[in-house]
PDB file of C-alpha atoms in Angstrom:
ATOM      1  CA  MET A  26     224.678 147.784 113.747  1.00 35.00           C
ATOM      2  CA  LYS A  27     224.349 151.064 116.124  1.00 37.00           C
ATOM      3  CA  THR A  28     222.159 150.898 119.224  1.00 37.00           C
ATOM      4  CA  LEU A  29     218.426 151.945 118.916  1.00 35.00           C
ATOM      5  CA  LEU A  30     218.894 154.442 121.644  1.00 38.00           C
ATOM      6  CA  PHE A  31     222.003 155.860 119.880  1.00 36.00           C
ATOM      7  CA  LEU A  32     219.880 156.472 116.850  1.00 35.00           C
ATOM      8  CA  PHE A  33     217.187 158.032 118.856  1.00 37.00           C
ATOM      9  CA  ILE A  34     219.393 160.444 120.417  1.00 38.00           C
ATOM     10  CA  ILE A  35     220.840 161.735 117.076  1.00 38.00           C
ATOM     11  CA  ALA A  36     217.474 161.948 115.478  1.00 39.00           C
ATOM     12  CA  PHE A  37     216.012 163.694 118.546  1.00 39.00           C
ATOM     13  CA  SER A  38     218.802 166.259 118.672  1.00 39.00           C
ATOM     14  CA  GLN A  39     218.576 166.831 114.963  1.00 39.00           C
ATOM     15  CA  GLN A  40     214.668 166.792 114.098  1.00 40.00           C
ATOM     16  CA  ILE A  41     212.595 167.965 117.245  1.00 39.00           C
ATOM     17  CA  ASN A  42     212.761 171.790 116.748  1.00 38.00           C
ATOM     18  CA  ALA A  43     216.326 171.947 116.362  1.00 35.00           C
ATOM     19  CA  GLN A  44     217.045 171.118 119.874  1.00 42.00           C
ATOM     20  CA  GLN A  45     220.809 170.547 119.532  1.00 67.00           C
ATOM     21  CA  ASP A  46     221.122 173.809 121.317  1.00 79.00           C
ATOM     22  CA  GLU A  47     219.509 173.804 124.729  1.00 85.00           C
ATOM     23  CA  GLN A  48     215.669 174.952 125.067  1.00 86.00           C
ATOM     24  CA  LEU A  49     215.170 177.897 127.193  1.00 90.00           C
ATOM     25  CA  SER A  50     211.914 179.515 128.291  1.00 93.00           C
ATOM     26  CA  LEU A  51     213.386 182.387 130.123  1.00 91.00           C
ATOM     27  CA  TYR A  52     215.409 183.401 127.168  1.00 94.00           C
ATOM     28  CA  MET A  53     214.726 187.277 127.901  1.00 92.00           C
ATOM     29  CA  TYR A  54     216.687 186.838 131.279  1.00 93.00           C
ATOM     30  CA  ASN A  55     219.578 184.977 129.785  1.00 91.00           C
ATOM     31  CA  LYS A  56     220.627 186.490 126.546  1.00 95.00           C
ATOM     32  CA  LEU A  57     224.136 185.952 126.918  1.00 95.00           C
ATOM     33  CA  ALA A  58     223.575 182.119 126.365  1.00 93.00           C
ATOM     34  CA  PHE A  59     222.883 182.863 122.821  1.00 95.00           C
ATOM     35  CA  ASN A  60     224.377 186.318 122.089  1.00 97.00           C
ATOM     36  CA  PRO A  61     227.825 187.641 123.086  1.00 97.00           C
ATOM     37  CA  ALA A  62     226.717 191.128 122.162  1.00 97.00           C
ATOM     38  CA  TYR A  63     224.479 191.416 125.351  1.00 97.00           C
ATOM     39  CA  ALA A  64     227.649 191.287 127.538  1.00 96.00           C
ATOM     40  CA  GLY A  65     227.800 194.472 129.938  1.00 92.00           C
ATOM     41  CA  SER A  66     224.306 195.781 128.782  1.00 92.00           C
ATOM     42  CA  ARG A  67     222.966 195.609 132.249  1.00 89.00           C
ATOM     43  CA  LYS A  68     225.237 198.269 133.462  1.00 86.00           C
ATOM     44  CA  ALA A  69     226.158 196.056 136.431  1.00 89.00           C
ATOM     45  CA  LEU A  70     228.204 193.047 137.541  1.00 93.00           C
ATOM     46  CA  SER A  71     225.270 190.602 136.915  1.00 94.00           C
ATOM     47  CA  ALA A  72     225.188 187.035 137.520  1.00 96.00           C
ATOM     48  CA  ILE A  73     222.309 184.615 136.542  1.00 97.00           C
ATOM     49  CA  ALA A  74     221.624 180.699 137.168  1.00 97.00           C
ATOM     50  CA  ILE A  75     218.925 178.820 135.566  1.00 97.00           C
ATOM     51  CA  GLY A  76     217.987 175.103 135.735  1.00 96.00           C
ATOM     52  CA  ARG A  77     215.521 173.443 133.362  1.00 95.00           C
ATOM     53  CA  PHE A  78     213.900 169.933 134.082  1.00 93.00           C
ATOM     54  CA  GLN A  79     212.273 169.457 130.599  1.00 90.00           C
ATOM     55  CA  TRP A  80     209.518 166.733 129.791  1.00 86.00           C
ATOM     56  CA  VAL A  81     209.326 165.385 133.303  1.00 87.00           C
ATOM     57  CA  ASN A  82     208.618 161.814 133.558  1.00 83.00           C
ATOM     58  CA  PHE A  83     210.084 161.102 129.922  1.00 83.00           C
ATOM     59  CA  ASP A  84     212.914 158.592 130.156  1.00 81.00           C
ATOM     60  CA  GLY A  85     216.145 160.498 128.922  1.00 82.00           C
ATOM     61  CA  ALA A  86     214.634 163.806 128.757  1.00 86.00           C
ATOM     62  CA  PRO A  87     216.811 167.002 128.512  1.00 90.00           C
ATOM     63  CA  ASN A  88     218.135 168.258 131.962  1.00 92.00           C
ATOM     64  CA  THR A  89     219.981 171.652 131.624  1.00 95.00           C
ATOM     65  CA  GLN A  90     221.942 174.230 133.839  1.00 96.00           C
ATOM     66  CA  TRP A  91     223.024 177.634 132.859  1.00 96.00           C
ATOM     67  CA  PHE A  92     225.403 180.079 134.574  1.00 96.00           C
ATOM     68  CA  SER A  93     226.192 183.323 133.016  1.00 97.00           C
ATOM     69  CA  ILE A  94     228.195 186.370 134.380  1.00 96.00           C
ATOM     70  CA  GLN A  95     228.896 189.649 132.755  1.00 96.00           C
ATOM     71  CA  ALA A  96     229.802 193.253 133.523  1.00 94.00           C
ATOM     72  CA  PRO A  97     230.712 196.676 131.845  1.00 92.00           C
ATOM     73  CA  ILE A  98     234.175 197.848 131.492  1.00 90.00           C
ATOM     74  CA  LEU A  99     235.976 200.988 130.125  1.00 78.00           C
ATOM     75  CA  GLN A 100     233.000 203.266 131.061  1.00 74.00           C
ATOM     76  CA  GLY A 101     230.246 201.267 129.585  1.00 65.00           C
ATOM     77  CA  GLY A 102     231.628 201.264 126.108  1.00 86.00           C
ATOM     78  CA  MET A 103     232.533 197.590 126.447  1.00 93.00           C
ATOM     79  CA  GLY A 104     231.342 194.472 128.305  1.00 95.00           C
ATOM     80  CA  VAL A 105     232.713 191.061 129.151  1.00 97.00           C
ATOM     81  CA  GLY A 106     231.217 187.843 130.249  1.00 97.00           C
ATOM     82  CA  ALA A 107     231.286 184.047 130.410  1.00 97.00           C
ATOM     83  CA  HIS A 108     228.574 181.555 130.421  1.00 96.00           C
ATOM     84  CA  ILE A 109     228.568 177.779 131.112  1.00 96.00           C
ATOM     85  CA  VAL A 110     226.017 175.181 130.186  1.00 96.00           C
ATOM     86  CA  ASN A 111     225.713 171.704 131.275  1.00 95.00           C
ATOM     87  CA  ASP A 112     223.292 169.759 129.207  1.00 94.00           C
ATOM     88  CA  ARG A 113     222.203 166.014 129.420  1.00 91.00           C
ATOM     89  CA  VAL A 114     219.957 164.296 126.980  1.00 89.00           C
ATOM     90  CA  GLY A 115     219.698 160.577 127.218  1.00 84.00           C
ATOM     91  CA  ASN A 116     223.136 159.176 127.298  1.00 83.00           C
ATOM     92  CA  ARG A 117     224.655 162.174 125.605  1.00 85.00           C
ATOM     93  CA  THR A 118     226.177 164.930 127.917  1.00 90.00           C
ATOM     94  CA  ARG A 119     227.654 168.378 126.822  1.00 92.00           C
ATOM     95  CA  THR A 120     229.429 170.980 128.839  1.00 95.00           C
ATOM     96  CA  SER A 121     230.239 174.191 127.317  1.00 95.00           C
ATOM     97  CA  VAL A 122     232.461 176.971 128.404  1.00 97.00           C
ATOM     98  CA  PHE A 123     232.537 180.279 126.796  1.00 98.00           C
ATOM     99  CA  GLY A 124     233.906 183.680 127.155  1.00 98.00           C
ATOM    100  CA  ASP A 125     232.222 186.772 125.693  1.00 98.00           C
ATOM    101  CA  LEU A 126     233.288 190.361 124.711  1.00 97.00           C
ATOM    102  CA  SER A 127     231.267 193.078 123.405  1.00 97.00           C
ATOM    103  CA  ALA A 128     231.721 196.698 122.238  1.00 96.00           C
ATOM    104  CA  SER A 129     228.987 199.235 122.006  1.00 94.00           C
ATOM    105  CA  ILE A 130     228.306 202.780 120.704  1.00 92.00           C
ATOM    106  CA  ALA A 131     225.621 205.237 121.562  1.00 90.00           C
ATOM    107  CA  VAL A 132     222.948 205.534 118.702  1.00 90.00           C
ATOM    108  CA  ASN A 133     221.465 208.780 119.963  1.00 80.00           C
ATOM    109  CA  LYS A 134     221.584 211.209 122.845  1.00 70.00           C
ATOM    110  CA  LYS A 135     219.211 209.178 124.990  1.00 68.00           C
ATOM    111  CA  THR A 136     219.882 205.364 126.174  1.00 78.00           C
ATOM    112  CA  SER A 137     219.923 203.604 122.874  1.00 89.00           C
ATOM    113  CA  ARG A 138     223.071 201.528 122.247  1.00 93.00           C
ATOM    114  CA  LEU A 139     224.199 199.280 119.374  1.00 95.00           C
ATOM    115  CA  ALA A 140     226.586 196.453 120.511  1.00 96.00           C
ATOM    116  CA  VAL A 141     228.562 193.709 118.711  1.00 97.00           C
ATOM    117  CA  GLY A 142     229.975 190.911 120.240  1.00 97.00           C
ATOM    118  CA  LEU A 143     232.101 187.714 119.938  1.00 98.00           C
ATOM    119  CA  SER A 144     232.546 184.476 121.953  1.00 98.00           C
ATOM    120  CA  GLY A 145     234.972 181.901 122.068  1.00 97.00           C
ATOM    121  CA  GLY A 146     235.266 178.544 123.886  1.00 97.00           C
ATOM    122  CA  PHE A 147     234.750 174.784 123.893  1.00 95.00           C
ATOM    123  CA  ASP A 148     232.210 172.132 124.094  1.00 94.00           C
ATOM    124  CA  MET A 149     233.043 168.954 125.895  1.00 93.00           C
ATOM    125  CA  ILE A 150     230.657 166.320 124.406  1.00 89.00           C
ATOM    126  CA  GLY A 151     230.435 162.762 125.844  1.00 87.00           C
ATOM    127  CA  TYR A 152     228.416 159.567 125.006  1.00 83.00           C
ATOM    128  CA  ASP A 153     228.047 156.709 127.425  1.00 81.00           C
ATOM    129  CA  PHE A 154     227.106 153.376 126.026  1.00 74.00           C
ATOM    130  CA  THR A 155     227.766 151.246 129.260  1.00 74.00           C
ATOM    131  CA  SER A 156     224.049 150.801 130.023  1.00 70.00           C
ATOM    132  CA  VAL A 157     222.173 151.004 126.799  1.00 68.00           C
ATOM    133  CA  LEU A 158     219.854 147.967 125.616  1.00 67.00           C
ATOM    134  CA  VAL A 159     220.913 146.682 122.251  1.00 65.00           C
ATOM    135  CA  ASN A 160     219.669 144.033 119.884  1.00 68.00           C
ATOM    136  CA  ASN A 161     223.077 142.879 119.207  1.00 65.00           C
ATOM    137  CA  GLN A 162     225.477 142.076 122.031  1.00 66.00           C
ATOM    138  CA  ASN A 163     228.363 142.429 119.334  1.00 67.00           C
ATOM    139  CA  ASP A 164     227.408 146.127 118.774  1.00 68.00           C
ATOM    140  CA  PRO A 165     230.961 147.854 118.481  1.00 67.00           C
ATOM    141  CA  TYR A 166     229.723 150.803 120.683  1.00 66.00           C
ATOM    142  CA  PHE A 167     228.033 148.661 123.433  1.00 65.00           C
ATOM    143  CA  GLY A 168     229.841 149.185 126.812  1.00 67.00           C
ATOM    144  CA  THR A 169     231.987 152.026 125.756  1.00 74.00           C
ATOM    145  CA  THR A 170     232.215 155.832 126.435  1.00 81.00           C
ATOM    146  CA  PHE A 171     233.326 158.580 123.996  1.00 83.00           C
ATOM    147  CA  ASN A 172     234.489 161.969 124.880  1.00 87.00           C
ATOM    148  CA  GLU A 173     235.472 164.949 122.500  1.00 89.00           C
ATOM    149  CA  THR A 174     236.176 168.491 123.219  1.00 92.00           C
ATOM    150  CA  LYS A 175     235.545 170.841 120.236  1.00 92.00           C
ATOM    151  CA  PRO A 176     236.428 174.603 120.174  1.00 95.00           C
ATOM    152  CA  ASN A 177     234.027 177.022 118.790  1.00 95.00           C
ATOM    153  CA  VAL A 178     233.087 180.805 118.186  1.00 97.00           C
ATOM    154  CA  GLY A 179     230.014 182.808 118.114  1.00 97.00           C
ATOM    155  CA  ALA A 180     228.904 186.113 117.124  1.00 98.00           C
ATOM    156  CA  GLY A 181     226.088 188.671 117.508  1.00 98.00           C
ATOM    157  CA  ILE A 182     224.747 192.077 117.309  1.00 98.00           C
ATOM    158  CA  TYR A 183     222.449 193.884 120.151  1.00 98.00           C
ATOM    159  CA  TYR A 184     220.453 197.168 119.964  1.00 96.00           C
ATOM    160  CA  TYR A 185     218.840 198.178 123.311  1.00 94.00           C
ATOM    161  CA  SER A 186     217.453 201.155 125.310  1.00 91.00           C
ATOM    162  CA  ASP A 187     215.580 201.407 128.585  1.00 88.00           C
ATOM    163  CA  LYS A 188     212.330 200.582 126.454  1.00 91.00           C
ATOM    164  CA  HIS A 189     213.225 197.960 123.806  1.00 93.00           C
ATOM    165  CA  PHE A 190     215.770 195.373 122.609  1.00 96.00           C
ATOM    166  CA  PHE A 191     216.591 193.469 119.322  1.00 97.00           C
ATOM    167  CA  GLY A 192     219.424 191.168 118.549  1.00 97.00           C
ATOM    168  CA  ILE A 193     220.608 188.686 115.967  1.00 98.00           C
ATOM    169  CA  SER A 194     223.016 185.999 116.869  1.00 97.00           C
ATOM    170  CA  SER A 195     224.824 182.671 116.172  1.00 96.00           C
ATOM    171  CA  PRO A 196     226.397 181.197 119.140  1.00 94.00           C
ATOM    172  CA  ARG A 197     228.117 178.578 117.399  1.00 92.00           C
ATOM    173  CA  LEU A 198     229.675 179.203 113.989  1.00 93.00           C
ATOM    174  CA  LEU A 199     231.652 176.142 113.525  1.00 92.00           C
ATOM    175  CA  GLU A 200     229.787 172.890 112.808  1.00 87.00           C
ATOM    176  CA  ALA A 201     231.779 170.108 114.412  1.00 80.00           C
ATOM    177  CA  THR A 202     232.074 166.588 113.440  1.00 79.00           C
ATOM    178  CA  SER A 203     233.308 163.649 115.499  1.00 76.00           C
ATOM    179  CA  ASN A 204     236.570 161.989 115.210  1.00 73.00           C
ATOM    180  CA  LEU A 205     235.586 159.073 117.475  1.00 69.00           C
ATOM    181  CA  ILE A 206     232.011 158.122 116.425  1.00 68.00           C
ATOM    182  CA  ASN A 207     230.468 157.422 112.936  1.00 66.00           C
ATOM    183  CA  LEU A 208     227.585 159.879 112.789  1.00 61.00           C
ATOM    184  CA  GLY A 209     226.805 159.637 109.191  1.00 58.00           C
ATOM    185  CA  ASP A 210     225.497 162.890 107.905  1.00 57.00           C
ATOM    186  CA  ALA A 211     224.819 164.082 111.504  1.00 62.00           C
ATOM    187  CA  LYS A 212     227.025 166.768 113.309  1.00 73.00           C
ATOM    188  CA  LEU A 213     227.987 167.104 116.842  1.00 75.00           C
ATOM    189  CA  ASN A 214     226.343 170.485 116.677  1.00 79.00           C
ATOM    190  CA  ALA A 215     224.675 172.170 113.865  1.00 83.00           C
ATOM    191  CA  ARG A 216     224.757 176.106 113.227  1.00 89.00           C
ATOM    192  CA  HIS A 217     221.773 177.982 114.853  1.00 92.00           C
ATOM    193  CA  PHE A 218     220.649 181.422 114.352  1.00 96.00           C
ATOM    194  CA  PHE A 219     218.633 183.512 116.897  1.00 97.00           C
ATOM    195  CA  ILE A 220     216.490 186.593 116.539  1.00 97.00           C
ATOM    196  CA  THR A 221     215.167 188.233 119.517  1.00 97.00           C
ATOM    197  CA  GLY A 222     213.219 191.462 120.310  1.00 97.00           C
ATOM    198  CA  GLY A 223     210.956 193.030 122.964  1.00 97.00           C
ATOM    199  CA  THR A 224     209.762 196.288 124.312  1.00 96.00           C
ATOM    200  CA  ILE A 225     208.382 197.712 127.716  1.00 96.00           C
ATOM    201  CA  LEU A 226     205.011 199.320 127.645  1.00 96.00           C
ATOM    202  CA  LYS A 227     203.575 201.484 130.122  1.00 95.00           C
ATOM    203  CA  LEU A 228     199.947 200.941 130.976  1.00 96.00           C
ATOM    204  CA  ASN A 229     199.285 203.083 134.156  1.00 95.00           C
ATOM    205  CA  SER A 230     201.248 203.929 137.202  1.00 92.00           C
ATOM    206  CA  VAL A 231     201.192 200.488 138.570  1.00 95.00           C
ATOM    207  CA  LEU A 232     201.431 198.108 135.587  1.00 97.00           C
ATOM    208  CA  LYS A 233     203.871 197.708 132.647  1.00 97.00           C
ATOM    209  CA  MET A 234     203.788 195.083 129.746  1.00 97.00           C
ATOM    210  CA  GLN A 235     206.423 193.509 128.146  1.00 97.00           C
ATOM    211  CA  PRO A 236     205.870 191.552 124.896  1.00 97.00           C
ATOM    212  CA  SER A 237     208.974 189.719 123.518  1.00 97.00           C
ATOM    213  CA  ALA A 238     209.853 186.787 121.102  1.00 97.00           C
ATOM    214  CA  LEU A 239     212.800 184.556 120.330  1.00 97.00           C
ATOM    215  CA  ILE A 240     212.991 183.149 116.827  1.00 96.00           C
ATOM    216  CA  LYS A 241     215.327 180.140 116.199  1.00 94.00           C
ATOM    217  CA  TYR A 242     216.527 178.802 112.740  1.00 92.00           C
ATOM    218  CA  THR A 243     218.714 175.723 111.833  1.00 89.00           C
ATOM    219  CA  PRO A 244     219.462 174.893 108.344  1.00 85.00           C
ATOM    220  CA  ASN A 245     217.346 171.947 107.223  1.00 80.00           C
ATOM    221  CA  SER A 246     214.931 172.113 110.352  1.00 82.00           C
ATOM    222  CA  PRO A 247     211.683 174.007 110.868  1.00 85.00           C
ATOM    223  CA  ILE A 248     212.092 177.660 112.083  1.00 89.00           C
ATOM    224  CA  THR A 249     210.570 177.684 115.711  1.00 90.00           C
ATOM    225  CA  ALA A 250     209.393 180.886 117.643  1.00 94.00           C
ATOM    226  CA  ASP A 251     208.853 181.428 121.295  1.00 96.00           C
ATOM    227  CA  VAL A 252     206.682 184.226 122.292  1.00 97.00           C
ATOM    228  CA  ASN A 253     206.118 185.777 125.736  1.00 97.00           C
ATOM    229  CA  LEU A 254     203.799 188.322 127.355  1.00 97.00           C
ATOM    230  CA  SER A 255     204.532 189.388 130.662  1.00 97.00           C
ATOM    231  CA  LEU A 256     203.071 192.093 132.960  1.00 97.00           C
ATOM    232  CA  LEU A 257     205.046 193.914 135.650  1.00 97.00           C
ATOM    233  CA  MET A 258     203.266 195.149 138.970  1.00 96.00           C
ATOM    234  CA  TYR A 259     204.895 197.753 141.241  1.00 93.00           C
ATOM    235  CA  GLU A 260     208.179 197.271 139.749  1.00 92.00           C
ATOM    236  CA  LYS A 261     208.312 194.032 141.818  1.00 94.00           C
ATOM    237  CA  LEU A 262     206.372 191.068 140.252  1.00 96.00           C
ATOM    238  CA  TRP A 263     206.271 189.861 136.864  1.00 97.00           C
ATOM    239  CA  MET A 264     203.650 187.402 135.550  1.00 97.00           C
ATOM    240  CA  GLY A 265     203.200 186.060 132.217  1.00 97.00           C
ATOM    241  CA  ILE A 266     202.272 183.516 129.668  1.00 97.00           C
ATOM    242  CA  MET A 267     204.419 181.895 126.830  1.00 96.00           C
ATOM    243  CA  TYR A 268     203.768 180.091 123.663  1.00 96.00           C
ATOM    244  CA  ARG A 269     206.338 177.977 121.850  1.00 94.00           C
ATOM    245  CA  PHE A 270     205.172 177.380 118.088  1.00 91.00           C
ATOM    246  CA  HIS A 271     203.567 174.018 117.598  1.00 86.00           C
ATOM    247  CA  GLU A 272     204.996 172.616 120.796  1.00 88.00           C
ATOM    248  CA  ALA A 273     204.187 174.161 124.196  1.00 92.00           C
ATOM    249  CA  MET A 274     202.336 176.825 126.166  1.00 95.00           C
ATOM    250  CA  GLY A 275     203.269 177.843 129.830  1.00 96.00           C
ATOM    251  CA  VAL A 276     203.172 180.571 132.643  1.00 97.00           C
ATOM    252  CA  ASN A 277     206.071 182.329 134.265  1.00 97.00           C
ATOM    253  CA  ILE A 278     206.542 184.289 137.252  1.00 97.00           C
ATOM    254  CA  VAL A 279     209.594 186.485 138.456  1.00 97.00           C
ATOM    255  CA  TYR A 280     209.863 188.411 141.629  1.00 96.00           C
ATOM    256  CA  ASN A 281     212.335 191.324 142.272  1.00 94.00           C
ATOM    257  CA  ILE A 282     213.033 190.750 145.922  1.00 92.00           C
ATOM    258  CA  LYS A 283     215.451 193.806 146.025  1.00 81.00           C
ATOM    259  CA  ASP A 284     217.018 195.962 143.214  1.00 79.00           C
ATOM    260  CA  ALA A 285     219.893 193.241 143.161  1.00 87.00           C
ATOM    261  CA  LEU A 286     217.992 190.003 143.548  1.00 93.00           C
ATOM    262  CA  SER A 287     215.294 188.411 141.365  1.00 95.00           C
ATOM    263  CA  ILE A 288     214.035 184.775 141.387  1.00 97.00           C
ATOM    264  CA  GLY A 289     211.588 183.142 138.988  1.00 96.00           C
ATOM    265  CA  TYR A 290     210.001 180.081 137.924  1.00 97.00           C
ATOM    266  CA  VAL A 291     208.385 178.903 134.545  1.00 96.00           C
ATOM    267  CA  TYR A 292     206.048 175.899 133.874  1.00 96.00           C
ATOM    268  CA  ASP A 293     205.464 174.996 130.368  1.00 94.00           C
ATOM    269  CA  PHE A 294     203.157 172.097 129.123  1.00 91.00           C
ATOM    270  CA  PRO A 295     203.285 170.344 125.879  1.00 89.00           C
ATOM    271  CA  ILE A 296     200.618 170.756 123.224  1.00 89.00           C
ATOM    272  CA  ASN A 297     201.909 168.411 120.675  1.00 84.00           C
ATOM    273  CA  GLY A 298     201.987 164.671 120.302  1.00 77.00           C
ATOM    274  CA  LEU A 299     204.368 164.282 123.354  1.00 74.00           C
ATOM    275  CA  ARG A 300     201.641 165.527 125.755  1.00 72.00           C
ATOM    276  CA  THR A 301     200.623 161.884 126.475  1.00 76.00           C
ATOM    277  CA  TYR A 302     204.260 160.766 127.676  1.00 78.00           C
ATOM    278  CA  GLN A 303     205.319 163.301 129.910  1.00 80.00           C
ATOM    279  CA  SER A 304     204.079 166.090 132.366  1.00 82.00           C
ATOM    280  CA  GLY A 305     205.543 169.294 131.391  1.00 89.00           C
ATOM    281  CA  SER A 306     208.870 171.302 131.891  1.00 93.00           C
ATOM    282  CA  HIS A 307     210.107 173.323 134.842  1.00 95.00           C
ATOM    283  CA  GLU A 308     212.623 176.197 134.932  1.00 96.00           C
ATOM    284  CA  LEU A 309     214.004 177.817 138.089  1.00 97.00           C
ATOM    285  CA  PHE A 310     215.848 181.072 137.893  1.00 95.00           C
ATOM    286  CA  ILE A 311     218.028 183.259 140.180  1.00 97.00           C
ATOM    287  CA  ARG A 312     219.847 186.443 139.325  1.00 96.00           C
ATOM    288  CA  PHE A 313     222.209 189.019 141.230  1.00 95.00           C
ATOM    289  CA  ASP A 314     222.994 192.405 140.107  1.00 92.00           C
ATOM    290  CA  PHE A 315     225.995 194.049 141.765  1.00 87.00           C
ATOM    291  CA  LYS A 316     225.853 197.677 141.341  1.00 77.00           C
ATOM    292  CA  PRO A 317     228.367 200.297 142.596  1.00 68.00           C
ATOM    293  CA  LYS A 318     227.061 202.190 145.579  1.00 65.00           C
ATOM    294  CA  LYS A 319     227.560 205.492 143.849  1.00 59.00           C
ATOM    295  CA  ALA A 320     226.253 204.477 140.420  1.00 55.00           C
ATOM    296  CA  VAL A 321     223.251 206.683 139.361  1.00 52.00           C
ATOM    297  CA  TYR A 322     220.666 205.149 136.927  1.00 51.00           C
ATOM    298  CA  SER A 323     218.029 207.112 135.077  1.00 50.00           C
ATOM    299  CA  SER A 324     215.701 204.216 134.709  1.00 57.00           C
ATOM    300  CA  PRO A 325     215.428 200.376 135.910  1.00 68.00           C
ATOM    301  CA  ARG A 326     216.937 197.739 133.724  1.00 75.00           C
ATOM    302  CA  TYR A 327     214.067 195.826 132.284  1.00 83.00           C
ATOM    303  CA  PHE A 328     216.324 193.783 129.942  1.00 82.00           C
TER     304      PHE A 328
END
């Protein structure tokens, strides 16, 4: 008989809003985490770090950190990048390391480009059953640890300009199964599909508005969607609201300290049945854009 906690973790990762892949409210700032075609699109050596502390006060809640770095190469026609994710849910940990490569072409004489991208890397997945509570002390998994490393690949397309973006991707095309643990019909990771899009609208000389959305689909799970509406004031301060379908609402703030440095914060609070068991989720964000001193840009990089 498997431990109750083990069953909880597996059911949790498979059924609650497809959260085998990590939840991210600041998706518009970290597209490389789910779309390799984004690599190089910021026209700078760009590095971003995000920490998410989900469902605070909920025992075993997800805790995730992301780090991504990307840059254009070959006069902007190609891009390279890498992203690392460290995620913990209950007694399960996953550390993912992936490299990204993209190639883009100009769609018109303006700034629009269409990019395709591929990623490759591996997931290091571990389960620790040394401190779990069990009904049967003879449980074969009790007091043991399991660690597996699984390779994977991802792919995506990304269309963007200085005023809008749209992308379709699947960051893990291979569905890995465990060689060490009997998961039944469950997999170590399910195949996820992401559709994202957004635009920037000028309201007046001071304000701009950016609506954006991220749609997530996993076979045999409900489609979920994140919607965000942010206002940009004086090209410095972003303030917005977000809604995650049937799950959460929240607010976000991002401040551009300089052209090369941005910091941000998101708080989202539950609107479903979990609201009585936890006090919301927090995300912290920092981004550096290292641009060549001689580089000339016709417009700010909003995406």
